[in-house]
Structure formats: structure tokens, C-alpha cells
Amino acid sequence: MVKRPAHRPASVYALAGIRLFNGVTGLLTPSVLIRRLDPDHEPSPAAVYAFRLFGIRTILLGLALLTHDGARLRADLREGVLIHASDTVTAAMLGIRGQVPPRTAALTTLISATNTYLAATGECAATDGCAGQRKRK
């Protein structure tokens, strides 16, 4: 008997795609992302190292959304809300403190907030926790 793939809400596929894109970019071409945050300086070796670390983490998180199902997928999404909310606060604080250009702060905060929203709506749909929304079979 062939196991049918689990249904995933569109928000889960969107979040997986964003994670995979950002993860691959961070892992393979970290200087591209670093220059968006700090366009006036050459990327430091420490920044390259950090982006590669987070690149592989982000790839694995994206793949988990596409391969896990049931309770494991719901846990991944719950953790995703925390991960992306933390990213959102960090991006906003960098902007508030003037540590990155205002446009960069606004963009990274918006991207992270979108990821938080996608994780939250994915979790909501996966757990049938959304008011007025029925779980698909």
C-alpha cells in the first residue's frame, strides 16, 4: 500500500519555500545576504560563518515542513512561530537602535513577520485551532 502525502496548508508550502531559498542562499552565498544587512562593509569571516550555520539550519527546517506530518509537523510549526517571532524582534531592534539602515530593518522585519504569520497560520490549520475553519481530511 502506498502512503499518500499528508495535506499541508498553502502557508506551510510558502514557509518551506522561503526557508529553503534563504537557507541555500545563506549556505552557498552568505555574502549576498550580509551585504543586504551591511552594504558599507566587506563581509567579515565571522558573519560568513554565522550565515552558513543558519543556512544549513534553515534548509533543514524547510525540509522538515515538507517531510514531517501529524504531531511532528505541528511541533515544527509551533517551534517555527517562536523562531520567526524571535527573528522579527531582532530585526526590529536592529532598526530601532540604528544598527542597520532603516530600509533594511523594515524589509527584514517584514520578512520575519511574514514568516511568523505563515508558521502561525500553518499551525492553526494543522491543529484545527482556527475559529471557523474546518480541518481537511
mmCIF file of N, CA and C in Angstrom:
data_model
loop_
_atom_site.group_PDB
_atom_site.id
_atom_site.type_symbol
_atom_site.label_atom_id
_atom_site.label_comp_id
_atom_site.label_asym_id
_atom_site.label_seq_id
_atom_site.Cartn_x
_atom_site.Cartn_y
_atom_site.Cartn_z
ATOM 1 N N MET A 1 0.836 -1.167 0.000
ATOM 2 C CA MET A 1 0.000 0.000 0.000
ATOM 3 C C MET A 1 0.887 1.238 0.000
ATOM 4 N N VAL A 2 0.605 2.179 -0.880
ATOM 5 C CA VAL A 2 1.379 3.405 -0.996
ATOM 6 C C VAL A 2 0.777 4.456 -0.080
ATOM 7 N N LYS A 3 1.637 5.072 0.724
ATOM 8 C CA LYS A 3 1.183 6.116 1.636
ATOM 9 C C LYS A 3 0.987 7.419 0.861
ATOM 10 N N ARG A 4 -0.208 8.005 1.008
ATOM 11 C CA ARG A 4 -0.488 9.275 0.362
ATOM 12 C C ARG A 4 0.193 10.395 1.136
ATOM 13 N N PRO A 5 0.706 11.386 0.426
ATOM 14 C CA PRO A 5 1.319 12.505 1.131
ATOM 15 C C PRO A 5 0.279 13.237 1.984
ATOM 16 N N ALA A 6 0.733 13.715 3.136
ATOM 17 C CA ALA A 6 -0.158 14.435 4.033
ATOM 18 C C ALA A 6 -0.528 15.781 3.421
ATOM 19 N N HIS A 7 -1.767 16.205 3.685
ATOM 20 C CA HIS A 7 -2.189 17.532 3.247
ATOM 21 C C HIS A 7 -1.472 18.586 4.072
ATOM 22 N N ARG A 8 -0.997 19.602 3.398
ATOM 23 C CA ARG A 8 -0.367 20.726 4.070
ATOM 24 C C ARG A 8 -1.052 21.995 3.593
ATOM 25 N N PRO A 9 -1.318 22.902 4.510
ATOM 26 C CA PRO A 9 -1.884 24.182 4.094
ATOM 27 C C PRO A 9 -0.900 24.933 3.194
ATOM 28 N N ALA A 10 -1.417 25.817 2.362
ATOM 29 C CA ALA A 10 -0.566 26.607 1.460
ATOM 30 C C ALA A 10 0.483 27.391 2.239
ATOM 31 N N SER A 11 0.131 27.853 3.451
ATOM 32 C CA SER A 11 1.091 28.622 4.249
ATOM 33 C C SER A 11 2.320 27.791 4.606
ATOM 34 N N VAL A 12 2.142 26.488 4.763
ATOM 35 C CA VAL A 12 3.273 25.614 5.091
ATOM 36 C C VAL A 12 4.205 25.500 3.883
ATOM 37 N N TYR A 13 3.632 25.339 2.686
ATOM 38 C CA TYR A 13 4.468 25.288 1.482
ATOM 39 C C TYR A 13 5.188 26.617 1.252
ATOM 40 N N ALA A 14 4.487 27.720 1.497
ATOM 41 C CA ALA A 14 5.110 29.033 1.318
ATOM 42 C C ALA A 14 6.282 29.207 2.286
ATOM 43 N N LEU A 15 6.062 28.860 3.552
ATOM 44 C CA LEU A 15 7.125 28.986 4.549
ATOM 45 C C LEU A 15 8.297 28.060 4.218
ATOM 46 N N ALA A 16 8.005 26.849 3.777
ATOM 47 C CA ALA A 16 9.077 25.922 3.386
ATOM 48 C C ALA A 16 9.895 26.507 2.237
ATOM 49 N N GLY A 17 9.219 27.086 1.253
ATOM 50 C CA GLY A 17 9.924 27.694 0.122
ATOM 51 C C GLY A 17 10.815 28.846 0.540
ATOM 52 N N ILE A 18 10.306 29.704 1.412
ATOM 53 C CA ILE A 18 11.103 30.829 1.912
ATOM 54 C C ILE A 18 12.312 30.313 2.682
ATOM 55 N N ARG A 19 12.080 29.324 3.549
ATOM 56 C CA ARG A 19 13.190 28.769 4.333
ATOM 57 C C ARG A 19 14.246 28.145 3.421
ATOM 58 N N LEU A 20 13.804 27.394 2.425
ATOM 59 C CA LEU A 20 14.768 26.748 1.526
ATOM 60 C C LEU A 20 15.557 27.779 0.731
ATOM 61 N N PHE A 21 14.876 28.791 0.211
ATOM 62 C CA PHE A 21 15.576 29.833 -0.554
ATOM 63 C C PHE A 21 16.600 30.548 0.318
ATOM 64 N N ASN A 22 16.157 31.033 1.489
ATOM 65 C CA ASN A 22 17.071 31.754 2.374
ATOM 66 C C ASN A 22 18.184 30.853 2.894
ATOM 67 N N GLY A 23 17.862 29.602 3.179
ATOM 68 C CA GLY A 23 18.872 28.678 3.676
ATOM 69 C C GLY A 23 19.952 28.390 2.652
ATOM 70 N N VAL A 24 19.546 28.116 1.417
ATOM 71 C CA VAL A 24 20.522 27.844 0.351
ATOM 72 C C VAL A 24 21.372 29.083 0.093
ATOM 73 N N THR A 25 20.723 30.255 0.080
ATOM 74 C CA THR A 25 21.471 31.498 -0.133
ATOM 75 C C THR A 25 22.474 31.720 0.996
ATOM 76 N N GLY A 26 22.034 31.520 2.243
ATOM 77 C CA GLY A 26 22.932 31.700 3.381
ATOM 78 C C GLY A 26 24.082 30.713 3.386
ATOM 79 N N LEU A 27 23.807 29.494 2.980
ATOM 80 C CA LEU A 27 24.845 28.465 2.981
ATOM 81 C C LEU A 27 25.841 28.646 1.836
ATOM 82 N N LEU A 28 25.332 28.900 0.633
ATOM 83 C CA LEU A 28 26.198 28.925 -0.543
ATOM 84 C C LEU A 28 26.755 30.304 -0.890
ATOM 85 N N THR A 29 25.982 31.358 -0.633
ATOM 86 C CA THR A 29 26.435 32.710 -0.964
ATOM 87 C C THR A 29 26.102 33.667 0.187
ATOM 88 N N PRO A 30 26.705 33.436 1.349
ATOM 89 C CA PRO A 30 26.362 34.267 2.506
ATOM 90 C C PRO A 30 26.636 35.751 2.293
ATOM 91 N N SER A 31 27.615 36.081 1.472
ATOM 92 C CA SER A 31 27.940 37.494 1.264
ATOM 93 C C SER A 31 26.783 38.255 0.633
ATOM 94 N N VAL A 32 25.944 37.593 -0.141
ATOM 95 C CA VAL A 32 24.771 38.247 -0.740
ATOM 96 C C VAL A 32 23.847 38.756 0.367
ATOM 97 N N LEU A 33 23.573 37.914 1.349
ATOM 98 C CA LEU A 33 22.694 38.311 2.449
ATOM 99 C C LEU A 33 23.374 39.315 3.374
ATOM 100 N N ILE A 34 24.648 39.119 3.625
ATOM 101 C CA ILE A 34 25.375 40.013 4.527
ATOM 102 C C ILE A 34 25.405 41.429 3.956
ATOM 103 N N ARG A 35 25.626 41.551 2.660
ATOM 104 C CA ARG A 35 25.683 42.881 2.033
ATOM 105 C C ARG A 35 24.335 43.592 2.094
ATOM 106 N N ARG A 36 23.248 42.829 2.161
ATOM 107 C CA ARG A 36 21.929 43.464 2.307
ATOM 108 C C ARG A 36 21.781 44.068 3.703
ATOM 109 N N LEU A 37 22.418 43.455 4.693
ATOM 110 C CA LEU A 37 22.351 43.972 6.059
ATOM 111 C C LEU A 37 23.375 45.073 6.312
ATOM 112 N N ASP A 38 24.543 44.948 5.707
ATOM 113 C CA ASP A 38 25.633 45.891 5.960
ATOM 114 C C ASP A 38 26.327 46.223 4.634
ATOM 115 N N PRO A 39 25.678 47.059 3.825
ATOM 116 C CA PRO A 39 26.200 47.316 2.477
ATOM 117 C C PRO A 39 27.500 48.109 2.436
ATOM 118 N N ASP A 40 27.863 48.761 3.527
ATOM 119 C CA ASP A 40 29.042 49.630 3.528
ATOM 120 C C ASP A 40 30.350 48.930 3.888
ATOM 121 N N HIS A 41 30.278 47.647 4.256
ATOM 122 C CA HIS A 41 31.484 46.938 4.695
ATOM 123 C C HIS A 41 31.603 45.590 3.995
ATOM 124 N N GLU A 42 32.835 45.141 3.876
ATOM 125 C CA GLU A 42 33.071 43.780 3.370
ATOM 126 C C GLU A 42 32.598 42.783 4.432
ATOM 127 N N PRO A 43 32.005 41.682 4.016
ATOM 128 C CA PRO A 43 31.556 40.672 4.991
ATOM 129 C C PRO A 43 32.729 40.127 5.801
ATOM 130 N N SER A 44 32.567 40.105 7.107
ATOM 131 C CA SER A 44 33.618 39.562 7.962
ATOM 132 C C SER A 44 33.554 38.036 7.944
ATOM 133 N N PRO A 45 34.676 37.379 8.216
ATOM 134 C CA PRO A 45 34.663 35.912 8.280
ATOM 135 C C PRO A 45 33.660 35.388 9.315
ATOM 136 N N ALA A 46 33.495 36.109 10.422
ATOM 137 C CA ALA A 46 32.539 35.682 11.450
ATOM 138 C C ALA A 46 31.111 35.733 10.918
ATOM 139 N N ALA A 47 30.783 36.774 10.152
ATOM 140 C CA ALA A 47 29.449 36.878 9.580
ATOM 141 C C ALA A 47 29.209 35.770 8.554
ATOM 142 N N VAL A 48 30.214 35.483 7.734
ATOM 143 C CA VAL A 48 30.090 34.402 6.752
ATOM 144 C C VAL A 48 29.836 33.080 7.474
ATOM 145 N N TYR A 49 30.593 32.828 8.522
ATOM 146 C CA TYR A 49 30.430 31.607 9.320
ATOM 147 C C TYR A 49 29.010 31.525 9.885
ATOM 148 N N ALA A 50 28.542 32.620 10.479
ATOM 149 C CA ALA A 50 27.206 32.629 11.090
ATOM 150 C C ALA A 50 26.111 32.391 10.046
ATOM 151 N N PHE A 51 26.229 33.031 8.897
ATOM 152 C CA PHE A 51 25.202 32.837 7.865
ATOM 153 C C PHE A 51 25.210 31.410 7.330
ATOM 154 N N ARG A 52 26.375 30.801 7.239
ATOM 155 C CA ARG A 52 26.425 29.398 6.803
ATOM 156 C C ARG A 52 25.807 28.486 7.856
ATOM 157 N N LEU A 53 26.071 28.751 9.130
ATOM 158 C CA LEU A 53 25.447 27.960 10.199
ATOM 159 C C LEU A 53 23.927 28.052 10.116
ATOM 160 N N PHE A 54 23.426 29.277 10.009
ATOM 161 C CA PHE A 54 21.987 29.459 9.936
ATOM 162 C C PHE A 54 21.431 28.992 8.602
ATOM 163 N N GLY A 55 22.263 28.993 7.564
ATOM 164 C CA GLY A 55 21.819 28.499 6.259
ATOM 165 C C GLY A 55 21.442 27.029 6.315
ATOM 166 N N ILE A 56 22.308 26.217 6.872
ATOM 167 C CA ILE A 56 22.014 24.789 6.936
ATOM 168 C C ILE A 56 20.855 24.523 7.889
ATOM 169 N N ARG A 57 20.796 25.257 8.981
ATOM 170 C CA ARG A 57 19.668 25.125 9.920
ATOM 171 C C ARG A 57 18.357 25.432 9.206
ATOM 172 N N THR A 58 18.370 26.487 8.412
ATOM 173 C CA THR A 58 17.153 26.925 7.742
ATOM 174 C C THR A 58 16.748 25.943 6.649
ATOM 175 N N ILE A 59 17.712 25.353 5.970
ATOM 176 C CA ILE A 59 17.402 24.323 4.971
ATOM 177 C C ILE A 59 16.733 23.128 5.650
ATOM 178 N N LEU A 60 17.300 22.684 6.752
ATOM 179 C CA LEU A 60 16.721 21.537 7.466
ATOM 180 C C LEU A 60 15.318 21.848 7.986
ATOM 181 N N LEU A 61 15.108 23.067 8.462
ATOM 182 C CA LEU A 61 13.774 23.459 8.920
ATOM 183 C C LEU A 61 12.776 23.479 7.761
ATOM 184 N N GLY A 62 13.213 23.932 6.601
ATOM 185 C CA GLY A 62 12.343 23.941 5.425
ATOM 186 C C GLY A 62 11.998 22.534 4.965
ATOM 187 N N LEU A 63 12.988 21.663 4.937
ATOM 188 C CA LEU A 63 12.741 20.271 4.539
ATOM 189 C C LEU A 63 11.806 19.564 5.520
ATOM 190 N N ALA A 64 11.926 19.896 6.807
ATOM 191 C CA ALA A 64 11.049 19.282 7.812
ATOM 192 C C ALA A 64 9.591 19.594 7.528
ATOM 193 N N LEU A 65 9.315 20.812 7.072
ATOM 194 C CA LEU A 65 7.930 21.173 6.772
ATOM 195 C C LEU A 65 7.366 20.365 5.606
ATOM 196 N N LEU A 66 8.238 19.898 4.734
ATOM 197 C CA LEU A 66 7.790 19.133 3.566
ATOM 198 C C LEU A 66 7.768 17.628 3.806
ATOM 199 N N THR A 67 8.471 17.154 4.839
ATOM 200 C CA THR A 67 8.579 15.709 5.043
ATOM 201 C C THR A 67 7.876 15.203 6.299
ATOM 202 N N HIS A 68 7.725 16.049 7.290
ATOM 203 C CA HIS A 68 7.060 15.620 8.523
ATOM 204 C C HIS A 68 5.550 15.759 8.372
ATOM 205 N N ASP A 69 4.825 14.973 9.157
ATOM 206 C CA ASP A 69 3.377 15.119 9.179
ATOM 207 C C ASP A 69 2.869 14.843 10.585
ATOM 208 N N GLY A 70 1.586 14.993 10.767
ATOM 209 C CA GLY A 70 0.971 14.715 12.056
ATOM 210 C C GLY A 70 1.534 15.570 13.174
ATOM 211 N N ALA A 71 1.764 14.925 14.321
ATOM 212 C CA ALA A 71 2.233 15.634 15.517
ATOM 213 C C ALA A 71 3.594 16.281 15.291
ATOM 214 N N ARG A 72 4.430 15.627 14.511
ATOM 215 C CA ARG A 72 5.774 16.183 14.262
ATOM 216 C C ARG A 72 5.687 17.480 13.461
ATOM 217 N N LEU A 73 4.822 17.529 12.454
ATOM 218 C CA LEU A 73 4.638 18.750 11.673
ATOM 219 C C LEU A 73 4.058 19.860 12.554
ATOM 220 N N ARG A 74 3.087 19.520 13.389
ATOM 221 C CA ARG A 74 2.502 20.525 14.282
ATOM 222 C C ARG A 74 3.564 21.089 15.231
ATOM 223 N N ALA A 75 4.439 20.231 15.742
ATOM 224 C CA ALA A 75 5.522 20.696 16.616
ATOM 225 C C ALA A 75 6.493 21.593 15.843
ATOM 226 N N ASP A 76 6.815 21.216 14.606
ATOM 227 C CA ASP A 76 7.695 22.042 13.772
ATOM 228 C C ASP A 76 7.104 23.436 13.580
ATOM 229 N N LEU A 77 5.810 23.494 13.351
ATOM 230 C CA LEU A 77 5.145 24.776 13.129
ATOM 231 C C LEU A 77 5.089 25.612 14.409
ATOM 232 N N ARG A 78 4.833 24.956 15.543
ATOM 233 C CA ARG A 78 4.841 25.667 16.825
ATOM 234 C C ARG A 78 6.218 26.272 17.081
ATOM 235 N N GLU A 79 7.257 25.479 16.845
ATOM 236 C CA GLU A 79 8.625 25.975 17.020
ATOM 237 C C GLU A 79 8.925 27.086 16.016
ATOM 238 N N GLY A 80 8.359 26.976 14.827
ATOM 239 C CA GLY A 80 8.554 27.998 13.800
ATOM 240 C C GLY A 80 8.011 29.349 14.220
ATOM 241 N N VAL A 81 6.881 29.342 14.927
ATOM 242 C CA VAL A 81 6.333 30.609 15.418
ATOM 243 C C VAL A 81 7.348 31.276 16.346
ATOM 244 N N LEU A 82 7.914 30.525 17.241
ATOM 245 C CA LEU A 82 8.915 31.065 18.167
ATOM 246 C C LEU A 82 10.173 31.526 17.431
ATOM 247 N N ILE A 83 10.663 30.712 16.522
ATOM 248 C CA ILE A 83 11.877 31.050 15.757
ATOM 249 C C ILE A 83 11.673 32.352 14.991
ATOM 250 N N HIS A 84 10.569 32.431 14.245
ATOM 251 C CA HIS A 84 10.362 33.594 13.391
ATOM 252 C C HIS A 84 9.954 34.835 14.182
ATOM 253 N N ALA A 85 9.245 34.663 15.292
ATOM 254 C CA ALA A 85 8.925 35.811 16.147
ATOM 255 C C ALA A 85 10.212 36.391 16.729
ATOM 256 N N SER A 86 11.130 35.522 17.127
ATOM 257 C CA SER A 86 12.429 35.975 17.629
ATOM 258 C C SER A 86 13.190 36.727 16.541
ATOM 259 N N ASP A 87 13.161 36.201 15.318
ATOM 260 C CA ASP A 87 13.808 36.884 14.193
ATOM 261 C C ASP A 87 13.179 38.259 13.960
ATOM 262 N N THR A 88 11.855 38.341 14.082
ATOM 263 C CA THR A 88 11.140 39.598 13.864
ATOM 264 C C THR A 88 11.573 40.645 14.893
ATOM 265 N N VAL A 89 11.610 40.259 16.157
ATOM 266 C CA VAL A 89 12.019 41.182 17.219
ATOM 267 C C VAL A 89 13.469 41.620 17.002
ATOM 268 N N THR A 90 14.332 40.693 16.647
ATOM 269 C CA THR A 90 15.742 41.031 16.411
ATOM 270 C C THR A 90 15.880 42.033 15.274
ATOM 271 N N ALA A 91 15.194 41.788 14.167
ATOM 272 C CA ALA A 91 15.267 42.699 13.020
ATOM 273 C C ALA A 91 14.744 44.082 13.394
ATOM 274 N N ALA A 92 13.641 44.136 14.110
ATOM 275 C CA ALA A 92 13.076 45.420 14.526
ATOM 276 C C ALA A 92 14.036 46.156 15.459
ATOM 277 N N MET A 93 14.629 45.444 16.394
ATOM 278 C CA MET A 93 15.550 46.077 17.342
ATOM 279 C C MET A 93 16.800 46.618 16.643
ATOM 280 N N LEU A 94 17.293 45.910 15.650
ATOM 281 C CA LEU A 94 18.443 46.417 14.886
ATOM 282 C C LEU A 94 18.097 47.745 14.231
ATOM 283 N N GLY A 95 16.888 47.844 13.731
ATOM 284 C CA GLY A 95 16.445 49.097 13.119
ATOM 285 C C GLY A 95 16.246 50.199 14.141
ATOM 286 N N ILE A 96 15.584 49.880 15.245
ATOM 287 C CA ILE A 96 15.327 50.872 16.294
ATOM 288 C C ILE A 96 16.635 51.432 16.844
ATOM 289 N N ARG A 97 17.624 50.573 16.993
ATOM 290 C CA ARG A 97 18.931 51.001 17.526
ATOM 291 C C ARG A 97 19.838 51.633 16.472
ATOM 292 N N GLY A 98 19.378 51.664 15.217
ATOM 293 C CA GLY A 98 20.176 52.260 14.155
ATOM 294 C C GLY A 98 21.378 51.428 13.744
ATOM 295 N N GLN A 99 21.329 50.120 14.007
ATOM 296 C CA GLN A 99 22.462 49.248 13.689
ATOM 297 C C GLN A 99 22.434 48.740 12.251
ATOM 298 N N VAL A 100 21.307 48.900 11.585
ATOM 299 C CA VAL A 100 21.202 48.620 10.150
ATOM 300 C C VAL A 100 20.418 49.776 9.534
ATOM 301 N N PRO A 101 20.573 49.997 8.235
ATOM 302 C CA PRO A 101 19.832 51.082 7.592
ATOM 303 C C PRO A 101 18.314 50.885 7.763
ATOM 304 N N PRO A 102 17.561 51.982 7.856
ATOM 305 C CA PRO A 102 16.107 51.884 8.073
ATOM 306 C C PRO A 102 15.387 51.005 7.049
ATOM 307 N N ARG A 103 15.751 51.131 5.789
ATOM 308 C CA ARG A 103 15.089 50.319 4.755
ATOM 309 C C ARG A 103 15.372 48.829 4.970
ATOM 310 N N THR A 104 16.606 48.506 5.320
ATOM 311 C CA THR A 104 16.979 47.114 5.592
ATOM 312 C C THR A 104 16.215 46.591 6.801
ATOM 313 N N ALA A 105 16.131 47.407 7.846
ATOM 314 C CA ALA A 105 15.399 47.000 9.053
ATOM 315 C C ALA A 105 13.935 46.743 8.732
ATOM 316 N N ALA A 106 13.330 47.637 7.966
ATOM 317 C CA ALA A 106 11.914 47.472 7.617
ATOM 318 C C ALA A 106 11.706 46.200 6.799
ATOM 319 N N LEU A 107 12.576 45.962 5.827
ATOM 320 C CA LEU A 107 12.434 44.785 4.972
ATOM 321 C C LEU A 107 12.641 43.492 5.752
ATOM 322 N N THR A 108 13.692 43.429 6.561
ATOM 323 C CA THR A 108 13.947 42.187 7.308
ATOM 324 C C THR A 108 12.876 41.950 8.376
ATOM 325 N N THR A 109 12.370 43.018 8.960
ATOM 326 C CA THR A 109 11.288 42.865 9.931
ATOM 327 C C THR A 109 10.030 42.363 9.240
ATOM 328 N N LEU A 110 9.718 42.909 8.081
ATOM 329 C CA LEU A 110 8.542 42.468 7.323
ATOM 330 C C LEU A 110 8.664 41.000 6.900
ATOM 331 N N ILE A 111 9.829 40.611 6.416
ATOM 332 C CA ILE A 111 10.042 39.221 6.002
ATOM 333 C C ILE A 111 9.877 38.282 7.197
ATOM 334 N N SER A 112 10.489 38.629 8.314
ATOM 335 C CA SER A 112 10.397 37.776 9.501
ATOM 336 C C SER A 112 8.973 37.728 10.043
ATOM 337 N N ALA A 113 8.276 38.857 10.008
ATOM 338 C CA ALA A 113 6.880 38.878 10.460
ATOM 339 C C ALA A 113 6.004 38.026 9.546
ATOM 340 N N THR A 114 6.284 38.062 8.252
ATOM 341 C CA THR A 114 5.546 37.211 7.306
ATOM 342 C C THR A 114 5.792 35.738 7.616
ATOM 343 N N ASN A 115 7.031 35.389 7.902
ATOM 344 C CA ASN A 115 7.352 34.007 8.259
ATOM 345 C C ASN A 115 6.633 33.601 9.548
ATOM 346 N N THR A 116 6.564 34.516 10.510
ATOM 347 C CA THR A 116 5.839 34.236 11.754
ATOM 348 C C THR A 116 4.373 33.977 11.456
ATOM 349 N N TYR A 117 3.790 34.813 10.626
ATOM 350 C CA TYR A 117 2.385 34.657 10.228
ATOM 351 C C TYR A 117 2.154 33.318 9.526
ATOM 352 N N LEU A 118 3.049 32.965 8.607
ATOM 353 C CA LEU A 118 2.902 31.695 7.878
ATOM 354 C C LEU A 118 2.996 30.502 8.824
ATOM 355 N N ALA A 119 3.938 30.547 9.769
ATOM 356 C CA ALA A 119 4.068 29.455 10.737
ATOM 357 C C ALA A 119 2.822 29.372 11.617
ATOM 358 N N ALA A 120 2.310 30.523 12.069
ATOM 359 C CA ALA A 120 1.136 30.537 12.941
ATOM 360 C C ALA A 120 -0.108 30.041 12.207
ATOM 361 N N THR A 121 -0.308 30.503 10.972
ATOM 362 C CA THR A 121 -1.492 30.046 10.237
ATOM 363 C C THR A 121 -1.360 28.585 9.837
ATOM 364 N N GLY A 122 -0.143 28.148 9.552
ATOM 365 C CA GLY A 122 0.069 26.731 9.257
ATOM 366 C C GLY A 122 -0.236 25.866 10.459
ATOM 367 N N GLU A 123 0.227 26.290 11.627
ATOM 368 C CA GLU A 123 -0.049 25.545 12.854
ATOM 369 C C GLU A 123 -1.546 25.538 13.149
ATOM 370 N N CYS A 124 -2.159 26.670 12.992
ATOM 371 C CA CYS A 124 -3.593 26.799 13.248
ATOM 372 C C CYS A 124 -4.374 25.821 12.364
ATOM 373 N N ALA A 125 -4.054 25.796 11.085
ATOM 374 C CA ALA A 125 -4.755 24.901 10.159
ATOM 375 C C ALA A 125 -4.440 23.438 10.452
ATOM 376 N N ALA A 126 -3.192 23.153 10.801
ATOM 377 C CA ALA A 126 -2.786 21.759 11.047
ATOM 378 C C ALA A 126 -3.385 21.195 12.328
ATOM 379 N N THR A 127 -3.703 22.075 13.271
ATOM 380 C CA THR A 127 -4.265 21.599 14.542
ATOM 381 C C THR A 127 -5.767 21.829 14.635
ATOM 382 N N ASP A 128 -6.353 22.354 13.571
ATOM 383 C CA ASP A 128 -7.779 22.678 13.546
ATOM 384 C C ASP A 128 -8.108 23.677 14.651
ATOM 385 N N GLY A 129 -7.150 24.550 14.944
ATOM 386 C CA GLY A 129 -7.341 25.511 16.008
ATOM 387 C C GLY A 129 -7.862 26.852 15.542
ATOM 388 N N CYS A 130 -8.132 26.994 14.256
ATOM 389 C CA CYS A 130 -8.616 28.268 13.738
ATOM 390 C C CYS A 130 -10.122 28.353 13.907
ATOM 391 N N ALA A 131 -10.576 29.431 14.473
ATOM 392 C CA ALA A 131 -12.023 29.625 14.639
ATOM 393 C C ALA A 131 -12.694 29.675 13.279
ATOM 394 N N GLY A 132 -13.716 28.881 13.126
ATOM 395 C CA GLY A 132 -14.484 28.892 11.899
ATOM 396 C C GLY A 132 -13.846 28.167 10.736
ATOM 397 N N GLN A 133 -12.748 27.491 10.964
ATOM 398 C CA GLN A 133 -12.097 26.759 9.884
ATOM 399 C C GLN A 133 -12.171 25.270 10.169
ATOM 400 N N ARG A 134 -12.549 24.492 9.165
ATOM 401 C CA ARG A 134 -12.633 23.042 9.336
ATOM 402 C C ARG A 134 -11.357 22.398 8.846
ATOM 403 N N LYS A 135 -10.944 21.355 9.534
ATOM 404 C CA LYS A 135 -9.762 20.578 9.165
ATOM 405 C C LYS A 135 -10.096 19.693 7.976
ATOM 406 N N ARG A 136 -9.222 19.686 6.979
ATOM 407 C CA ARG A 136 -9.419 18.810 5.820
ATOM 408 C C ARG A 136 -8.976 17.403 6.142
ATOM 409 N N LYS A 137 -9.606 16.446 5.487
ATOM 410 C CA LYS A 137 -9.238 15.031 5.699
ATOM 411 C C LYS A 137 -8.258 14.593 4.659
#
